[in-house]
Coordinates of C-alpha atoms and ligand atoms in Angstrom, one line a residue:
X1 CA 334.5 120.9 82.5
X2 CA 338.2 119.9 83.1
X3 CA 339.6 116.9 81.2
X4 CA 342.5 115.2 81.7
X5 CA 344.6 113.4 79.3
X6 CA 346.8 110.9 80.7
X7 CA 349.4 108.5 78.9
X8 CA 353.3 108.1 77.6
X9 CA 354.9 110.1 75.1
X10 CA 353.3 109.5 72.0
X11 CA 350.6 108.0 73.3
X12 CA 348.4 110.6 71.0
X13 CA 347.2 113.0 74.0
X14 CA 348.0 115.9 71.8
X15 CA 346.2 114.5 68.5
X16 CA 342.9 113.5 70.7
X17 CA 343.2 116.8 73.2
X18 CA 343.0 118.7 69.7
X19 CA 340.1 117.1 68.0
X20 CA 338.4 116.7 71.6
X21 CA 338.8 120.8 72.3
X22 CA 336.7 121.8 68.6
X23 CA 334.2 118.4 69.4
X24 CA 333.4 119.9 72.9
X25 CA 334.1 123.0 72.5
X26 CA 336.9 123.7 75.1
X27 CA 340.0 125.4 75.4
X28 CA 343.1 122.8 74.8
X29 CA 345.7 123.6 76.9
X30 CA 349.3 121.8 76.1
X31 CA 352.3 122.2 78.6
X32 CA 354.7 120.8 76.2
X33 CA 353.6 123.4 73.7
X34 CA 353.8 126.2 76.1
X35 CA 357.1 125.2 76.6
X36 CA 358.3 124.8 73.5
X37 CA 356.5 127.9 72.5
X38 CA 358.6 130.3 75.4
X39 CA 362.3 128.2 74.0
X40 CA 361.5 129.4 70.2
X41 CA 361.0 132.9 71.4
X42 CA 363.8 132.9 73.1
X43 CA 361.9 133.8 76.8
X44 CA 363.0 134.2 79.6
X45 CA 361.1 131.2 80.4
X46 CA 361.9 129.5 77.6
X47 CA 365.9 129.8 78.5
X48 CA 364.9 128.4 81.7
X49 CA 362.9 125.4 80.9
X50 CA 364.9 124.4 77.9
X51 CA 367.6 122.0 79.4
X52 CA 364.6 120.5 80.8
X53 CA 362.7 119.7 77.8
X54 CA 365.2 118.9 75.6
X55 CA 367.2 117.0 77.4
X56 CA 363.3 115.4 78.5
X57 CA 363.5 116.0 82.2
X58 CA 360.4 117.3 84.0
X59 CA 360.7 121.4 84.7
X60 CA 359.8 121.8 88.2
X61 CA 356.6 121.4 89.8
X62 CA 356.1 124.6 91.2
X63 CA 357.4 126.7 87.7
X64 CA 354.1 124.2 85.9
X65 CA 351.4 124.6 88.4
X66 CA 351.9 128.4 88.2
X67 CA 351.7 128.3 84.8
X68 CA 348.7 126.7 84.4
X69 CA 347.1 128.3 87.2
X70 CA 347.8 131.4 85.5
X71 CA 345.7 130.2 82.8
X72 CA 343.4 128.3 84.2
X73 CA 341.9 132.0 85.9
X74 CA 341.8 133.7 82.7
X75 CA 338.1 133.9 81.0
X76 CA 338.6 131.3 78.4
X77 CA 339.9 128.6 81.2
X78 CA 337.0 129.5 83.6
X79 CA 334.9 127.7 81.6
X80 CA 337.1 124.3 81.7
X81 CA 340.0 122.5 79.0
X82 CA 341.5 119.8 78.1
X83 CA 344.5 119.6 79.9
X84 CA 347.3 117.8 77.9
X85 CA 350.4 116.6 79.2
X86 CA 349.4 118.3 82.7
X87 CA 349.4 117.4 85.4
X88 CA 352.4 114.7 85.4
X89 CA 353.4 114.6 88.9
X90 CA 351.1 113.7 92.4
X91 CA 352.6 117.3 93.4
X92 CA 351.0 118.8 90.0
X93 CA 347.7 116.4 90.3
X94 CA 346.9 117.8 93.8
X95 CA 347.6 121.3 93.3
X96 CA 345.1 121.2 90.2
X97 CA 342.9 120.1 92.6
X98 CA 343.5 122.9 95.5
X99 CA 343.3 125.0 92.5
X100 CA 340.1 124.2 90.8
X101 CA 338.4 123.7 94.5
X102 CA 339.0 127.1 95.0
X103 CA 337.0 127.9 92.4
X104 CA 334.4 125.5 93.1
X105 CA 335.5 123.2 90.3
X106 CA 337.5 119.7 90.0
X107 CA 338.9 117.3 87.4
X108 CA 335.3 115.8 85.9
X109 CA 337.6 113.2 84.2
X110 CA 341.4 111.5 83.7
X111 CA 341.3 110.1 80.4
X112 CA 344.1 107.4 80.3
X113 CA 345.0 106.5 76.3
X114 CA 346.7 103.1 76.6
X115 CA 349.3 102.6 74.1
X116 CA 351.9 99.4 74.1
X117 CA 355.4 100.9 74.1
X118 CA 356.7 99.1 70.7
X119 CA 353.9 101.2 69.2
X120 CA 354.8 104.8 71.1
X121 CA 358.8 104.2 69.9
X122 CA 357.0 104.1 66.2
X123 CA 354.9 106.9 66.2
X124 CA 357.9 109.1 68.2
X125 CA 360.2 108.2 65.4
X126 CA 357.8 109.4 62.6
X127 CA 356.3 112.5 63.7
X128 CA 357.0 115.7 62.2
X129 CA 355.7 119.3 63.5
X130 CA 354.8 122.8 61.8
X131 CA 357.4 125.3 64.1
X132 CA 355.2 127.8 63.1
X133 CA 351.2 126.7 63.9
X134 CA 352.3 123.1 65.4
X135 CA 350.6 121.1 63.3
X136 CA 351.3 117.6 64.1
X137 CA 352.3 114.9 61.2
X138 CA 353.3 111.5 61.3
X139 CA 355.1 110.1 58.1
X140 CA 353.2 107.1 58.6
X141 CA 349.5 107.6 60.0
X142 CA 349.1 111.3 59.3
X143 CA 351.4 112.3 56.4
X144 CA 351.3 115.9 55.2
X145 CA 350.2 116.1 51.4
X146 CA 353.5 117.6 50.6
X147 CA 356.2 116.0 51.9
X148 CA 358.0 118.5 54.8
X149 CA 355.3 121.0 54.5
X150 CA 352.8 121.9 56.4
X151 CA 349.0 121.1 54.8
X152 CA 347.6 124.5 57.2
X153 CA 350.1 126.8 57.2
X154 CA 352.8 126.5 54.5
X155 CA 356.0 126.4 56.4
X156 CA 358.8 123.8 56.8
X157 CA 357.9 120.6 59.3
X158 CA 360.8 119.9 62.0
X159 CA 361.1 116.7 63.9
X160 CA 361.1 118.0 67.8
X161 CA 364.4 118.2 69.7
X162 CA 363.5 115.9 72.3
X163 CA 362.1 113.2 69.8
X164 CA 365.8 111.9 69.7
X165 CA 365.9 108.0 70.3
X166 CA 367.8 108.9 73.4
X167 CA 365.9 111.4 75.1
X168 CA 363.1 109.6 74.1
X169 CA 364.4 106.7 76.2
X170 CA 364.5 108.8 79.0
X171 CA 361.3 110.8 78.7
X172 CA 359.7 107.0 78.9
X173 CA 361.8 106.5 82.2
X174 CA 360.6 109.6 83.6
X175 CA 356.6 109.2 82.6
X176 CA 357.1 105.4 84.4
X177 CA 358.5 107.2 87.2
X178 CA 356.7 110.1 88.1
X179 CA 353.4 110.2 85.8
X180 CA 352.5 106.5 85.5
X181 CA 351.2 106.4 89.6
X182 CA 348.3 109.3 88.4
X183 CA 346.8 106.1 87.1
X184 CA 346.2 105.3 90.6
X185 CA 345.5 108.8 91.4
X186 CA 342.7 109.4 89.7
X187 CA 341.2 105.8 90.0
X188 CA 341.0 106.0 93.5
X189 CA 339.2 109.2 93.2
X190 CA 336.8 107.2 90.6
X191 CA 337.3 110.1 87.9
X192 CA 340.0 107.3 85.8
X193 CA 338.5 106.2 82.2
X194 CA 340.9 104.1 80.9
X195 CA 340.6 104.2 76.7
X196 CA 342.7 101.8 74.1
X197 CA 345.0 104.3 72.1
X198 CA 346.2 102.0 69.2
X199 CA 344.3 102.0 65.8
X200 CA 342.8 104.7 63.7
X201 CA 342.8 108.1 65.2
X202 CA 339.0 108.7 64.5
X203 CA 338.4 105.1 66.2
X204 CA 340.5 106.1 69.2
X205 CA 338.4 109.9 69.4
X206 CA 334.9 107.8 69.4
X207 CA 336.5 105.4 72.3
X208 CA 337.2 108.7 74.2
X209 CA 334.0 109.9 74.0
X210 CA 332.3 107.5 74.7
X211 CA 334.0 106.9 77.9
X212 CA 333.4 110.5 78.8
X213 CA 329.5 109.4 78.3
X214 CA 329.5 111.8 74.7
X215 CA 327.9 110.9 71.5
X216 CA 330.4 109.1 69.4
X217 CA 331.0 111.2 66.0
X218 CA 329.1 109.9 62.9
X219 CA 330.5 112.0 60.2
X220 CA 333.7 114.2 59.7
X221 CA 335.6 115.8 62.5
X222 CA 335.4 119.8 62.2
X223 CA 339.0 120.0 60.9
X224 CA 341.5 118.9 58.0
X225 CA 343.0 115.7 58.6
X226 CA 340.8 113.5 60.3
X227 CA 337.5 111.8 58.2
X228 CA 335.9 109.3 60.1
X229 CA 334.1 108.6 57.0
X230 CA 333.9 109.7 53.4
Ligands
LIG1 P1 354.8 117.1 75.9 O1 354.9 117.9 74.7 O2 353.6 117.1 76.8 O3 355.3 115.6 75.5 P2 354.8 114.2 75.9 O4 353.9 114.0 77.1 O5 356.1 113.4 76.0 O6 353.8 113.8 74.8 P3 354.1 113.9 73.2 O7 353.8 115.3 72.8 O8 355.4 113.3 72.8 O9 353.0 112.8 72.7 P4 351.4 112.9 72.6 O10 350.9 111.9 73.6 O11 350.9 114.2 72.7 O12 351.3 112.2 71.2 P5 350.9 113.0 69.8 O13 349.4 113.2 69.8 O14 351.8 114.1 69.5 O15 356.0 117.5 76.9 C1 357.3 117.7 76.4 C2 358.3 118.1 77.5 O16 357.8 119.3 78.1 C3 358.4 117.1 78.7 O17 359.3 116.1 78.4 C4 358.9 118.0 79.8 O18 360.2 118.3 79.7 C5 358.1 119.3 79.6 N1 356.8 119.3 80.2 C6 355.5 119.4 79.6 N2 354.6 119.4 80.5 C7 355.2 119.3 81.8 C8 354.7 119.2 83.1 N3 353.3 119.2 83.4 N4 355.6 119.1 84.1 C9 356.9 119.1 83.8 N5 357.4 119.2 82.6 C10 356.6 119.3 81.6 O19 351.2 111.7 68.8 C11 352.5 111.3 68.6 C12 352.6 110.8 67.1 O20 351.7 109.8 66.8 C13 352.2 111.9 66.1 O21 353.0 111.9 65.0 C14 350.8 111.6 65.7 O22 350.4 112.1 64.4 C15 350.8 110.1 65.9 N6 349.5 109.5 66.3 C16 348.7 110.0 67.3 N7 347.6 109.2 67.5 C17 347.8 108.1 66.6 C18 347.0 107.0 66.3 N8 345.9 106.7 66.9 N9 347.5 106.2 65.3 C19 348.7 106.4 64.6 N10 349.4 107.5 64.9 C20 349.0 108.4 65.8

């Protein structure tokens, strides 16, 4: 089964893609982390895509779809993911389909978390991030016990280089530009489930799967931080 996740910067895509992938079992595979995963290492990748990221341009179409084709063929991806933050272009959205048609597959569904922009420019602003096992925080919704440290792993939180008010801006201009019309995309091809992404993020998780016809979850998420009751 391959899931999309669709939506702005901030709209949670990683936080849902994350609790989704232990609910359902499937790989979750993050561009942005990939990314910023090669520039931390020092790759050669990463040297190539940084100026992109950070300055929160798109990296080049053909540069993604390799990427995730790559691991999209390996054992753990045959079986399907969560796909977050990919694709963000048409080009990207119908070479994931070439690609998964080739293997007999397709995307079973787009999951589009709608989030009001006043709302993404708080939860941008207040996120934090473990460098070493990214961990995601939010000084607000999602604080870590101890402030600037990671609850899993120990080590010092970071805010992320392109989480600058600036190149936030711009990352905002670019999803209206070229990742908004995959809206359109994947309604026309009747695979679009549109979910409200404000509130609780255990309320948001059930709205998800219930649109992806799941059983909504009646106790704790398998994890740390998120309790949808007790
Ligand atoms: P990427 O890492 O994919 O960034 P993004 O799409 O801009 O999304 P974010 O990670 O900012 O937000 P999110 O929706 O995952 O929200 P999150 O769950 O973290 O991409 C980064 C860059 O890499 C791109 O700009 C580009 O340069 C490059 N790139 C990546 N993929 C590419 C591709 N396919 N093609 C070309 N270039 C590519 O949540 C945000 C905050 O809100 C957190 O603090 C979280 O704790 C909090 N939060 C989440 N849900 C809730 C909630 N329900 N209530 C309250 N707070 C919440």
């Amino acid at each position: 089964m391959i899931i999309v996740l669709l939506g702005p910067p901030g709209a949670g895509k990683g936080t849902q893609a994350s609790l989704l992938s232990r609910r359902l079992g499937l790989p979750h595979l993050a561009t942005g982390d990939l990314l910023r995963e090669a520039i931390a290492q020092g790759t050669p990748l990463g040297e190539e895509v940084r100026p992109y990221v950070e300055s929160g341009r798109l990296v080049p179409d053909p540069l993604m779809v390799a990427l995730v084709r790559e691991r999209l063929m390996t054992p753990a991806g045959s079986g399907g993911a969560i796909l977050d933050g990919f694709p963000r272009t048409r080009d990207q959205a119908v070479a994931l389909d070439q690609v998964l048609a080739a293997q007999g597959r397709q995307v079973e569904a787009a999951v589009y978390l709608e989030v009001p922009a006043s709302v993404l420019l708080q939860r941008l602003s207040a996120r934090w991030v473990c460098p070493h096992c990214r961990a995601t925080y939010n000084t607000v919704s999602a604080a870590p016990r101890l402030a600037g440290v990671c609850d899993r792993c120990g080590a010092s939180l970071i805010q992320r280089a392109d989480d600058r008010p600036e190149v936030v801006q711009r990352r905002l201009e670019v999803y209206r530009q070229e990742t908004a019309p995959l809206i359109a995309y994947y309604q026309t091809a009747g695979r679009l489930r549109s979910v409200d992404g404000t509130g609780p993020v255990t309320v948001v998780l059930e709205r998800v799967l219930a649109a992806l016809g799941r059983t909504p979850v009646s106790g704790q998420v398998h994890g740390d931080r998120y309790q949808v009751s007790g």
